[in-house]
Amino acid sequence: MRSSIKLAVIVTVAAAIIIWLFKIFNIAATPLFADLSAFLANYGLAGVFLVTIVAGTIVPLGSPALVVAASPFTDPILLMIVAATGFTIGMTINYGLAYRFGRPYIEKRISAEHFEELKRIWTKWGWIIYVIFGLIPVLPVELLAFLCGFLKTHLTTFLLLSFVPRLITFAILAYFGQHLGIWLGVT
């Protein structure tokens, strides 16, 4: 947990430096933003939806960065709802795979005592950790979806606690991206 927090701080500082460099080098005038605008014109929110589904699995596509980059070109409310829904579907795929196939695999690899210890810790602290990971974009919440599936967590609870933190995160990122786009001169 401590190493994940350190990683989040490092990534945040690095992102701030990169944004500052974008402003200095007038990145808004480069073809990168024209390509992103063309992507959104061609694929729209459906493209964002499909990318976030894949990003919700263990494929590292960087959905938070996509939301920030796409927000100057689309409605932020629709963007955050579409991205949160897609990401939740991707995490539900992880959950379903682990629910169906994971427990027998895990039970063969670890002792029953260790498995019960894992269940006890997850019952006590799991949802707090899961929500924290869901709210911080650089933490691997997708992997915790597997753990929820292994432990046969109730699906409704899993969906609620997967969707709401990501909706909040994507809302913040969408509005941040809107203001960043204005500051960089993209919109």
Coordinates of C-alpha atoms in Angstrom, one line a residue:
M1 CA 0.0 0.0 0.0
R2 CA 2.8 2.4 0.9
S3 CA 4.6 1.8 -2.3
S4 CA 1.4 2.4 -4.3
I5 CA 1.0 5.8 -2.5
K6 CA 4.6 6.7 -3.3
L7 CA 4.0 5.7 -6.9
A8 CA 0.9 7.9 -7.0
V9 CA 2.8 10.9 -5.7
I10 CA 5.6 10.4 -8.2
V11 CA 3.2 10.0 -11.1
T12 CA 1.3 13.2 -10.0
V13 CA 4.5 15.2 -9.8
A14 CA 5.7 13.9 -13.2
A15 CA 2.3 14.7 -14.7
A16 CA 2.5 18.3 -13.4
I17 CA 5.9 18.7 -14.9
I18 CA 4.7 17.3 -18.3
I19 CA 1.7 19.6 -18.3
W20 CA 4.0 22.6 -17.6
L21 CA 6.3 21.5 -20.5
F22 CA 3.2 21.2 -22.7
K23 CA 2.4 24.8 -22.0
I24 CA 6.0 26.0 -22.6
F25 CA 6.3 24.1 -25.9
N26 CA 2.8 25.0 -27.1
I27 CA 1.7 21.4 -27.5
A28 CA -1.8 22.6 -28.5
A29 CA -0.4 23.6 -31.9
T30 CA 0.9 20.1 -32.7
P31 CA -0.8 17.3 -34.7
L32 CA -1.4 15.3 -31.5
F33 CA -4.4 17.3 -30.6
A34 CA -5.7 17.4 -34.2
D35 CA -5.4 13.6 -34.2
L36 CA -7.4 13.4 -30.9
S37 CA -10.0 15.7 -32.2
A38 CA -10.3 13.6 -35.3
F39 CA -10.5 10.4 -33.2
L40 CA -13.4 11.9 -31.3
A41 CA -15.0 13.2 -34.5
N42 CA -14.8 9.7 -36.0
Y43 CA -15.6 7.5 -33.0
G44 CA -17.0 9.9 -30.5
L45 CA -18.0 8.7 -27.1
A46 CA -18.4 5.2 -28.4
G47 CA -14.7 5.1 -29.0
V48 CA -14.0 6.4 -25.5
F49 CA -16.5 3.7 -24.2
L50 CA -14.7 0.9 -25.9
V51 CA -11.2 2.1 -24.9
T52 CA -12.3 2.4 -21.2
I53 CA -13.8 -1.1 -21.3
V54 CA -10.5 -2.5 -22.3
A55 CA -8.7 -0.2 -19.8
G56 CA -10.9 -1.6 -17.1
T57 CA -9.4 -5.0 -17.7
I58 CA -5.7 -5.5 -17.0
V59 CA -4.7 -3.9 -20.3
P60 CA -3.0 -0.7 -19.3
L61 CA -4.5 1.9 -21.8
G62 CA -4.5 4.9 -19.5
S63 CA -8.2 5.8 -19.3
P64 CA -7.6 8.7 -16.9
A65 CA -5.3 10.3 -19.5
L66 CA -7.8 9.6 -22.2
V67 CA -10.6 11.4 -20.2
V68 CA -8.3 14.4 -19.6
A69 CA -7.3 14.6 -23.3
A70 CA -10.8 14.1 -24.6
S71 CA -12.6 16.5 -22.3
P72 CA -11.8 19.7 -24.3
F73 CA -13.5 18.2 -27.3
T74 CA -16.7 16.8 -25.8
D75 CA -19.3 17.3 -23.1
P76 CA -17.6 16.6 -19.7
I77 CA -20.8 15.1 -18.1
L78 CA -21.4 12.6 -20.9
L79 CA -17.7 11.8 -21.0
M80 CA -17.4 11.0 -17.3
I81 CA -20.6 8.8 -17.4
V82 CA -19.5 7.0 -20.5
A83 CA -15.9 6.5 -19.2
A84 CA -17.1 5.3 -15.7
T85 CA -19.6 2.9 -17.3
G86 CA -17.0 1.5 -19.7
F87 CA -14.4 1.1 -17.0
T88 CA -16.8 -0.6 -14.7
I89 CA -17.7 -3.1 -17.4
G90 CA -14.0 -3.8 -17.9
M91 CA -13.6 -4.4 -14.2
T92 CA -16.7 -6.6 -14.2
I93 CA -15.0 -8.8 -16.8
N94 CA -12.1 -9.2 -14.4
Y95 CA -14.5 -9.9 -11.6
G96 CA -16.4 -12.5 -13.6
L97 CA -13.3 -14.3 -14.8
A98 CA -12.0 -14.5 -11.2
Y99 CA -15.4 -15.5 -9.9
R100 CA -15.8 -18.3 -12.4
F101 CA -12.2 -19.6 -12.8
G102 CA -10.0 -18.0 -10.1
R103 CA -11.0 -19.6 -6.8
P104 CA -10.0 -23.2 -7.8
Y105 CA -6.7 -21.9 -9.1
I106 CA -6.0 -19.9 -5.9
E107 CA -7.0 -22.8 -3.7
K108 CA -4.5 -25.0 -5.4
R109 CA -1.7 -22.5 -4.9
I110 CA -2.2 -21.3 -1.3
S111 CA -3.2 -23.1 1.8
A112 CA -6.7 -22.9 3.3
E113 CA -5.3 -21.0 6.2
H114 CA -3.8 -18.3 4.0
F115 CA -7.0 -18.1 2.0
E116 CA -9.1 -17.6 5.2
E117 CA -6.6 -14.9 6.4
L118 CA -7.0 -13.1 3.1
K119 CA -10.8 -13.3 3.4
R120 CA -10.6 -12.0 7.0
I121 CA -8.4 -9.0 6.0
W122 CA -10.6 -8.3 2.9
T123 CA -13.8 -8.4 5.0
K124 CA -12.3 -5.9 7.5
W125 CA -10.4 -3.5 5.2
G126 CA -11.1 -4.5 1.6
W127 CA -13.8 -2.0 0.7
I128 CA -11.9 0.9 2.1
I129 CA -8.9 -0.1 0.1
Y130 CA -11.0 -0.7 -3.0
V131 CA -12.7 2.8 -2.8
I132 CA -9.3 4.5 -2.2
F133 CA -7.8 2.7 -5.2
G134 CA -10.9 3.6 -7.3
L135 CA -10.5 7.3 -6.4
I136 CA -6.8 7.5 -7.3
P137 CA -6.3 7.2 -11.0
V138 CA -2.8 5.7 -11.0
L139 CA -3.5 2.8 -8.5
P140 CA -4.3 -0.6 -10.0
V141 CA -8.0 -1.0 -9.0
E142 CA -8.4 -3.4 -11.9
L143 CA -6.4 -6.0 -10.0
L144 CA -8.6 -5.6 -6.9
A145 CA -11.6 -6.6 -9.1
F146 CA -10.0 -10.0 -9.5
L147 CA -9.7 -10.3 -5.7
C148 CA -13.4 -9.4 -5.4
G149 CA -14.2 -12.2 -7.9
F150 CA -11.9 -14.7 -6.0
L151 CA -13.7 -14.0 -2.8
K152 CA -17.2 -14.1 -4.4
T153 CA -18.1 -10.6 -3.4
H154 CA -21.8 -9.7 -3.9
L155 CA -22.1 -8.4 -7.4
T156 CA -24.4 -5.4 -6.6
T157 CA -21.9 -4.1 -4.0
F158 CA -19.0 -4.7 -6.3
L159 CA -20.7 -2.7 -9.1
L160 CA -21.7 0.2 -6.9
L161 CA -18.2 0.5 -5.3
S162 CA -16.6 0.1 -8.8
F163 CA -18.8 2.7 -10.5
V164 CA -19.1 5.5 -8.0
P165 CA -15.4 6.1 -7.2
R166 CA -14.5 6.0 -10.9
L167 CA -17.4 8.4 -11.7
I168 CA -16.0 10.8 -9.2
T169 CA -12.5 10.4 -10.5
F170 CA -13.5 10.8 -14.1
A171 CA -15.7 13.9 -13.2
I172 CA -12.6 15.6 -11.6
L173 CA -10.4 14.6 -14.6
A174 CA -13.0 15.7 -17.2
Y175 CA -13.3 19.2 -15.6
F176 CA -9.6 19.4 -15.1
G177 CA -9.1 18.5 -18.8
Q178 CA -11.6 21.2 -19.8
H179 CA -9.6 23.8 -17.9
L180 CA -6.3 22.4 -19.0
G181 CA -7.5 22.6 -22.6
I182 CA -8.4 26.2 -22.2
W183 CA -5.1 27.0 -20.5
L184 CA -3.1 25.2 -23.2
G185 CA -5.1 26.9 -26.0
V186 CA -6.6 23.7 -27.3
T187 CA -10.3 24.9 -27.2

